[in-house]
Amino acid sequence: MELKRIVLGITGGVAAYKAAELARLLVKDGVDVQAVMSEAARHFIGPATLQAITGHPVFTDLWDDRIDNGMAHIDLTRDADAVLVAPASADFLAKLSQGRADDLLSTLCLARDCPLLVAPAMNRQMWEHPATQRNVDRLKEDGVTVLGPAAGEQACGETGFGRLLEPAELVEALQAYAQPKLLKGLKVLVTAGPTYEAIDAVRGITNLSSGRMGYAVARAAIEAGAEVALVSGPTCLAPPRQARRVDVTSAQQMLEAVEAEADRADIFIAVAAVADYYVLNPSEMKIKKDAHILTLELAPNPDILANVASRPKPPFCVGFAAESENLEEYAELKRRRKHLPLIVANDAREAIGAAQTRLVLLDDAGRQELPRADKLTQARRLIEHVARLYNARYQ
Ligand code: C5P
């Protein structure tokens, strides 16, 4: 399902100010956003702000005569792919759960024929109140998707559940909602980022991997409905919200973390740029500079992917091959040597650390090229391919 046009409903609560940033991020992603505010929301944020960000007039009133036939409650959702109410107040959830329709936003939620998502935001006691929980349960039974709330500090000074998810998290959740659930019920293990092999207390050997491709693969797997463990070398990226991240530094630590997870995994996607060598005798202290040549003794690191793939009952293993020459030939050799059903070839000089990449998928059936695109798009295409091969093999 593609999210091209959404109706963004905003109800009364302090978190309404975040709706402006949410609308901005959605518009930046190419989504056409139509904002509809409740009367109470207008006490917290001005419609002019949302109108400027979305490029559309903002509606509140059921009797608004800017829509010709007086059918705003029907017309506004007719070509929408989804309605997202963020923030959704306790009162609005109560109203929705009863199917009431006494203002434009509640009426269009009742009259819609597209999916409805709500992101609650309220004081923690209002959230925990049995009445609110009853309303939320009923909404879920009615097929409404509930995003959050998060826990943390609240505007009222209390701490607990009831915070609106951050705008970037809401966009992520909305996009995830729209992806087909191709890996539902499966466990996916992903390695990402570089590894770091210590030379001494403050220096080490690493590489230019940013971790972006691996994190995008983890996110695409979550979007596809999988449970994801992300074993990550040092990066400055935030993991996808629902990933279980295990942080490691060296290749040896990555191997141990992967071995602890691999038994449970249905699919293992090794995206990490693992250092080929480690320093045999790293110094605990900082090595002092002197005029002599310094010789480091390096020993080969274990091949994590090959280890997992050579198990008697391996998960479905996917490798990455970054090459700077003879890309597909070398990648295919690597695929055979490591006994992988699928390898993803990319040009090391273009891909590592970059935002966009061109990929070539090599498997038993041949090659498939994924033309240059951002890493999340590529990761979604890869997950689609992995799901197809996995289903052909096991289902
Ligand atoms: O042999 P090469 O390093 O090019 O293989 C790349 C693939 O193998 C990647 O999927 C990478 O994550 C994985 N790999 C690994 N452990 C290593 C080296 C590579 O899992 N020590």
Coordinates of N, CA, C and O in Angstrom, one line a residue, residues 160-259:
G160 N 5.5 9.2 33.0 CA 4.9 7.9 32.7 C 4.4 7.8 31.3 O 4.8 8.6 30.4
F161 N 3.5 6.8 31.0 CA 3.0 6.6 29.6 C 2.0 7.7 29.3 O 1.2 8.0 30.1
G162 N 2.1 8.2 28.1 CA 1.1 9.2 27.7 C 1.7 10.2 26.8 O 1.0 11.1 26.2
R163 N 3.0 10.1 26.6 CA 3.7 11.1 25.6 C 3.4 10.7 24.2 O 3.4 9.5 23.8
L164 N 3.2 11.7 23.4 CA 3.0 11.4 21.9 C 4.4 10.9 21.4 O 5.4 11.4 21.8
L165 N 4.3 9.9 20.5 CA 5.6 9.5 19.9 C 6.2 10.7 19.2 O 5.4 11.6 18.7
E166 N 7.5 10.7 19.0 CA 8.1 11.8 18.3 C 7.7 11.8 16.9 O 7.4 10.8 16.3
P167 N 7.7 13.0 16.2 CA 7.2 13.1 14.8 C 7.9 12.1 13.9 O 7.3 11.4 13.1
A168 N 9.3 11.9 14.1 CA 10.0 11.0 13.2 C 9.6 9.6 13.5 O 9.5 8.8 12.5
E169 N 9.3 9.3 14.7 CA 8.8 7.9 15.0 C 7.4 7.6 14.4 O 7.1 6.5 14.0
L170 N 6.6 8.7 14.4 CA 5.3 8.5 13.9 C 5.3 8.3 12.4 O 4.6 7.5 11.8
V171 N 6.2 9.0 11.7 CA 6.4 8.8 10.3 C 6.9 7.4 10.0 O 6.4 6.7 9.1
E172 N 7.9 7.0 10.8 CA 8.4 5.6 10.7 C 7.3 4.6 10.9 O 7.2 3.6 10.1
A173 N 6.5 4.8 11.9 CA 5.4 3.9 12.2 C 4.3 3.8 11.1 O 3.8 2.8 10.7
L174 N 4.1 5.0 10.5 CA 3.1 5.1 9.4 C 3.6 4.4 8.2 O 2.9 3.7 7.5
Q175 N 4.9 4.6 7.9 CA 5.5 4.0 6.7 C 5.5 2.5 6.9 O 5.3 1.7 6.0
A176 N 5.8 2.0 8.1 CA 5.9 0.6 8.4 C 4.5 0.0 8.2 O 4.4 -1.1 7.7
Y177 N 3.5 0.7 8.7 CA 2.1 0.2 8.5 C 1.8 0.0 7.1 O 1.1 -1.0 6.8
A178 N 2.3 0.8 6.2 CA 2.0 0.7 4.8 C 2.7 -0.4 4.0 O 2.3 -0.8 2.9
Q179 N 3.7 -1.0 4.7 CA 4.5 -2.1 4.0 C 3.8 -3.4 4.1 O 3.2 -3.7 5.1
P180 N 3.9 -4.3 3.0 CA 3.3 -5.6 3.1 C 4.0 -6.4 4.2 O 5.2 -6.3 4.3
K181 N 3.3 -7.3 4.9 CA 3.9 -8.0 6.0 C 4.5 -9.4 5.5 O 4.0 -10.4 5.9
L182 N 5.5 -9.2 4.7 CA 6.0 -10.4 4.0 C 6.8 -11.4 4.9 O 7.0 -12.5 4.6
L183 N 7.3 -10.8 6.1 CA 8.1 -11.7 7.0 C 7.3 -11.9 8.3 O 8.0 -12.1 9.4
K184 N 6.1 -11.8 8.3 CA 5.3 -11.9 9.6 C 5.6 -13.2 10.3 O 5.6 -14.3 9.7
G185 N 5.9 -13.1 11.6 CA 6.1 -14.3 12.4 C 7.6 -14.8 12.3 O 7.9 -15.8 13.0
L186 N 8.4 -14.2 11.5 CA 9.8 -14.7 11.3 C 10.8 -13.9 12.2 O 10.5 -12.7 12.4
K187 N 11.9 -14.5 12.5 CA 12.9 -13.8 13.3 C 14.1 -13.6 12.4 O 14.6 -14.5 11.8
V188 N 14.5 -12.3 12.4 CA 15.6 -11.9 11.5 C 16.7 -11.4 12.3 O 16.5 -10.5 13.2
L189 N 17.9 -11.9 12.0 CA 19.1 -11.4 12.6 C 19.9 -10.6 11.6 O 20.2 -11.1 10.5
V190 N 20.3 -9.4 12.0 CA 21.1 -8.5 11.1 C 22.4 -8.1 11.7 O 22.4 -7.7 12.9
T191 N 23.5 -8.1 11.0 CA 24.7 -7.4 11.5 C 24.9 -6.1 10.7 O 24.5 -6.1 9.5
A192 N 25.4 -5.1 11.4 CA 25.5 -3.8 10.7 C 26.8 -3.1 11.2 O 27.2 -3.3 12.3
G193 N 27.2 -2.1 10.4 CA 28.3 -1.2 10.8 C 29.6 -1.8 10.7 O 29.8 -2.9 10.2
P194 N 30.6 -1.0 11.1 CA 32.0 -1.5 11.0 C 32.3 -2.3 12.3 O 31.5 -2.3 13.2
T195 N 33.5 -2.9 12.4 CA 34.0 -3.4 13.7 C 35.2 -2.6 13.9 O 35.8 -1.9 13.1
Y196 N 35.7 -2.6 15.2 CA 36.8 -1.8 15.6 C 37.8 -2.7 16.3 O 37.4 -3.4 17.3
E197 N 39.0 -2.8 15.8 CA 40.0 -3.7 16.4 C 41.0 -2.9 17.1 O 41.7 -2.1 16.5
A198 N 41.1 -3.0 18.4 CA 42.0 -2.1 19.2 C 43.5 -2.4 18.9 O 43.9 -3.5 18.8
I199 N 44.3 -1.3 18.7 CA 45.7 -1.3 18.6 C 46.3 -1.1 20.0 O 47.2 -1.7 20.5
D200 N 45.7 0.0 20.7 CA 46.1 0.3 22.0 C 44.9 0.9 22.7 O 43.8 0.7 22.2
A201 N 45.1 1.5 23.9 CA 44.0 2.0 24.7 C 43.1 3.0 23.9 O 41.9 3.2 24.2
V202 N 43.7 3.7 22.9 CA 42.9 4.8 22.3 C 42.9 4.7 20.8 O 42.3 5.5 20.1
R203 N 43.6 3.7 20.2 CA 43.6 3.6 18.7 C 43.1 2.3 18.3 O 43.2 1.3 19.0
G204 N 42.7 2.2 17.0 CA 42.2 0.9 16.5 C 42.1 0.9 15.0 O 42.4 1.9 14.3
I205 N 41.8 -0.3 14.5 CA 41.6 -0.4 13.0 C 40.1 -0.6 12.8 O 39.4 -1.4 13.4
T206 N 39.6 0.3 11.9 CA 38.2 0.2 11.6 C 38.0 0.6 10.1 O 39.0 0.5 9.3
N207 N 36.8 0.8 9.6 CA 36.6 1.2 8.2 C 35.5 2.2 8.1 O 34.9 2.6 9.1
L208 N 35.2 2.6 6.9 CA 34.3 3.7 6.6 C 32.8 3.3 6.7 O 31.9 4.2 6.4
S209 N 32.5 2.1 7.0 CA 31.0 1.7 7.0 C 30.3 2.6 8.0 O 30.7 2.8 9.2
S210 N 29.1 3.2 7.6 CA 28.3 4.0 8.5 C 27.3 3.2 9.2 O 26.7 3.7 10.2
G211 N 27.0 2.0 8.8 CA 25.9 1.2 9.4 C 24.6 1.5 8.7 O 23.6 0.8 9.0
R212 N 24.5 2.5 7.8 CA 23.2 2.8 7.3 C 22.5 1.7 6.5 O 21.3 1.6 6.6
M213 N 23.3 0.9 5.7 CA 22.6 -0.1 5.0 C 22.0 -1.2 5.9 O 20.9 -1.6 5.8
G214 N 22.8 -1.6 6.9 CA 22.4 -2.6 7.9 C 21.2 -2.1 8.7 O 20.2 -2.9 8.9
Y215 N 21.2 -0.9 9.1 CA 20.1 -0.3 9.9 C 18.8 -0.2 9.0 O 17.7 -0.5 9.4
A216 N 19.0 0.1 7.7 CA 17.9 0.1 6.8 C 17.3 -1.3 6.6 O 16.1 -1.4 6.5
V217 N 18.2 -2.3 6.5 CA 17.7 -3.7 6.3 C 16.9 -4.1 7.6 O 15.8 -4.7 7.5
A218 N 17.4 -3.7 8.8 CA 16.7 -4.0 10.0 C 15.3 -3.4 10.0 O 14.3 -4.0 10.3
R219 N 15.3 -2.1 9.6 CA 14.0 -1.4 9.6 C 13.1 -2.0 8.6 O 11.9 -2.2 8.9
A220 N 13.6 -2.3 7.4 CA 12.7 -2.9 6.4 C 12.2 -4.3 6.8 O 11.0 -4.6 6.5
A221 N 13.0 -5.0 7.6 CA 12.5 -6.3 8.1 C 11.4 -6.1 9.1 O 10.4 -6.9 9.2
I222 N 11.6 -5.1 10.0 CA 10.6 -4.8 11.0 C 9.3 -4.4 10.3 O 8.2 -4.8 10.6
E223 N 9.4 -3.5 9.3 CA 8.2 -3.1 8.5 C 7.5 -4.3 7.9 O 6.3 -4.2 7.8
A224 N 8.3 -5.3 7.5 CA 7.7 -6.5 6.9 C 7.1 -7.4 8.0 O 6.7 -8.5 7.6
G225 N 7.1 -7.0 9.2 CA 6.5 -7.8 10.3 C 7.4 -8.8 11.0 O 6.9 -9.5 11.9
A226 N 8.7 -8.7 10.8 CA 9.6 -9.6 11.4 C 10.0 -9.1 12.8 O 9.9 -7.9 13.1
E227 N 10.5 -10.0 13.6 CA 11.1 -9.7 14.9 C 12.6 -9.6 14.6 O 13.2 -10.5 14.1
V228 N 13.2 -8.5 15.0 CA 14.6 -8.2 14.5 C 15.6 -8.0 15.6 O 15.3 -7.2 16.6
A229 N 16.7 -8.8 15.6 CA 17.8 -8.5 16.5 C 18.9 -7.9 15.6 O 19.2 -8.4 14.5
L230 N 19.4 -6.8 16.0 CA 20.4 -6.0 15.3 C 21.7 -6.0 16.0 O 21.8 -5.3 17.0
V231 N 22.7 -6.8 15.5 CA 24.0 -6.8 16.2 C 24.8 -5.7 15.5 O 25.1 -5.8 14.3
S232 N 25.2 -4.7 16.2 CA 25.8 -3.5 15.6 C 27.1 -3.1 16.1 O 27.4 -3.1 17.3
G233 N 28.1 -2.9 15.2 CA 29.3 -2.3 15.5 C 29.1 -0.8 15.8 O 28.0 -0.3 15.7
P234 N 30.2 -0.1 16.2 CA 30.0 1.3 16.6 C 29.5 2.2 15.4 O 30.2 2.2 14.4
T235 N 28.4 2.8 15.6 CA 27.8 3.7 14.6 C 27.2 4.9 15.4 O 27.0 4.7 16.6
C236 N 26.8 5.9 14.7 CA 26.1 7.0 15.5 C 24.6 7.0 15.1 O 23.9 8.0 15.3
L237 N 24.1 5.9 14.6 CA 22.7 5.8 14.2 C 21.8 5.4 15.3 O 22.2 4.6 16.2
A238 N 20.6 5.9 15.2 CA 19.5 5.4 16.2 C 18.9 4.2 15.6 O 18.6 4.2 14.4
P239 N 18.8 3.1 16.4 CA 18.2 1.9 15.8 C 16.7 2.1 15.6 O 16.1 2.9 16.2
P240 N 16.1 1.3 14.6 CA 14.7 1.3 14.5 C 14.0 1.0 15.8 O 14.6 0.2 16.6
R241 N 12.9 1.6 16.2 CA 12.3 1.6 17.5 C 12.1 0.1 18.0 O 12.3 -0.2 19.1
Q242 N 11.6 -0.7 17.0 CA 11.3 -2.1 17.5 C 12.4 -3.1 17.4 O 12.2 -4.3 17.7
A243 N 13.6 -2.7 17.0 CA 14.7 -3.6 16.9 C 15.3 -3.8 18.3 O 15.4 -2.9 19.1
R244 N 15.8 -5.1 18.5 CA 16.5 -5.3 19.7 C 18.0 -5.2 19.3 O 18.5 -6.0 18.6
R245 N 18.6 -4.1 19.8 CA 20.0 -3.9 19.4 C 21.0 -4.5 20.4 O 20.9 -4.3 21.6
V246 N 22.0 -5.2 19.9 CA 23.1 -5.7 20.7 C 24.3 -4.9 20.2 O 24.7 -5.1 19.0
D247 N 24.9 -4.1 21.1 CA 26.1 -3.3 20.6 C 27.4 -4.1 20.8 O 27.6 -4.7 21.9
V248 N 28.2 -4.1 19.8 CA 29.5 -4.8 19.9 C 30.6 -3.9 19.4 O 30.3 -2.9 18.7
T249 N 31.9 -4.2 19.6 CA 33.0 -3.4 19.1 C 33.8 -4.2 18.1 O 33.9 -3.9 17.0
S250 N 34.4 -5.3 18.6 CA 35.3 -6.1 17.7 C 34.6 -7.2 17.0 O 33.4 -7.5 17.3
A251 N 35.3 -7.8 16.0 CA 34.7 -8.9 15.2 C 34.4 -10.1 16.1 O 33.4 -10.8 16.0
Q252 N 35.3 -10.3 17.1 CA 35.2 -11.4 18.0 C 33.9 -11.3 18.8 O 33.1 -12.2 18.9
Q253 N 33.6 -10.0 19.3 CA 32.4 -9.8 20.0 C 31.2 -10.0 19.1 O 30.1 -10.5 19.5
M254 N 31.3 -9.5 17.9 CA 30.2 -9.7 16.9 C 29.9 -11.1 16.7 O 28.7 -11.6 16.7
L255 N 31.0 -11.9 16.6 CA 30.8 -13.4 16.4 C 30.0 -14.0 17.6 O 29.1 -14.7 17.4
E256 N 30.5 -13.6 18.8 CA 29.8 -14.2 20.0 C 28.3 -13.8 20.1 O 27.5 -14.6 20.4
A257 N 28.1 -12.5 19.8 CA 26.7 -12.0 19.8 C 25.8 -12.7 18.7 O 24.7 -13.1 19.0
V258 N 26.4 -12.9 17.6 CA 25.6 -13.6 16.5 C 25.4 -15.0 16.9 O 24.3 -15.6 16.7
E259 N 26.4 -15.7 17.4 CA 26.2 -17.1 17.8 C 25.1 -17.3 18.9 O 24.4 -18.2 18.8

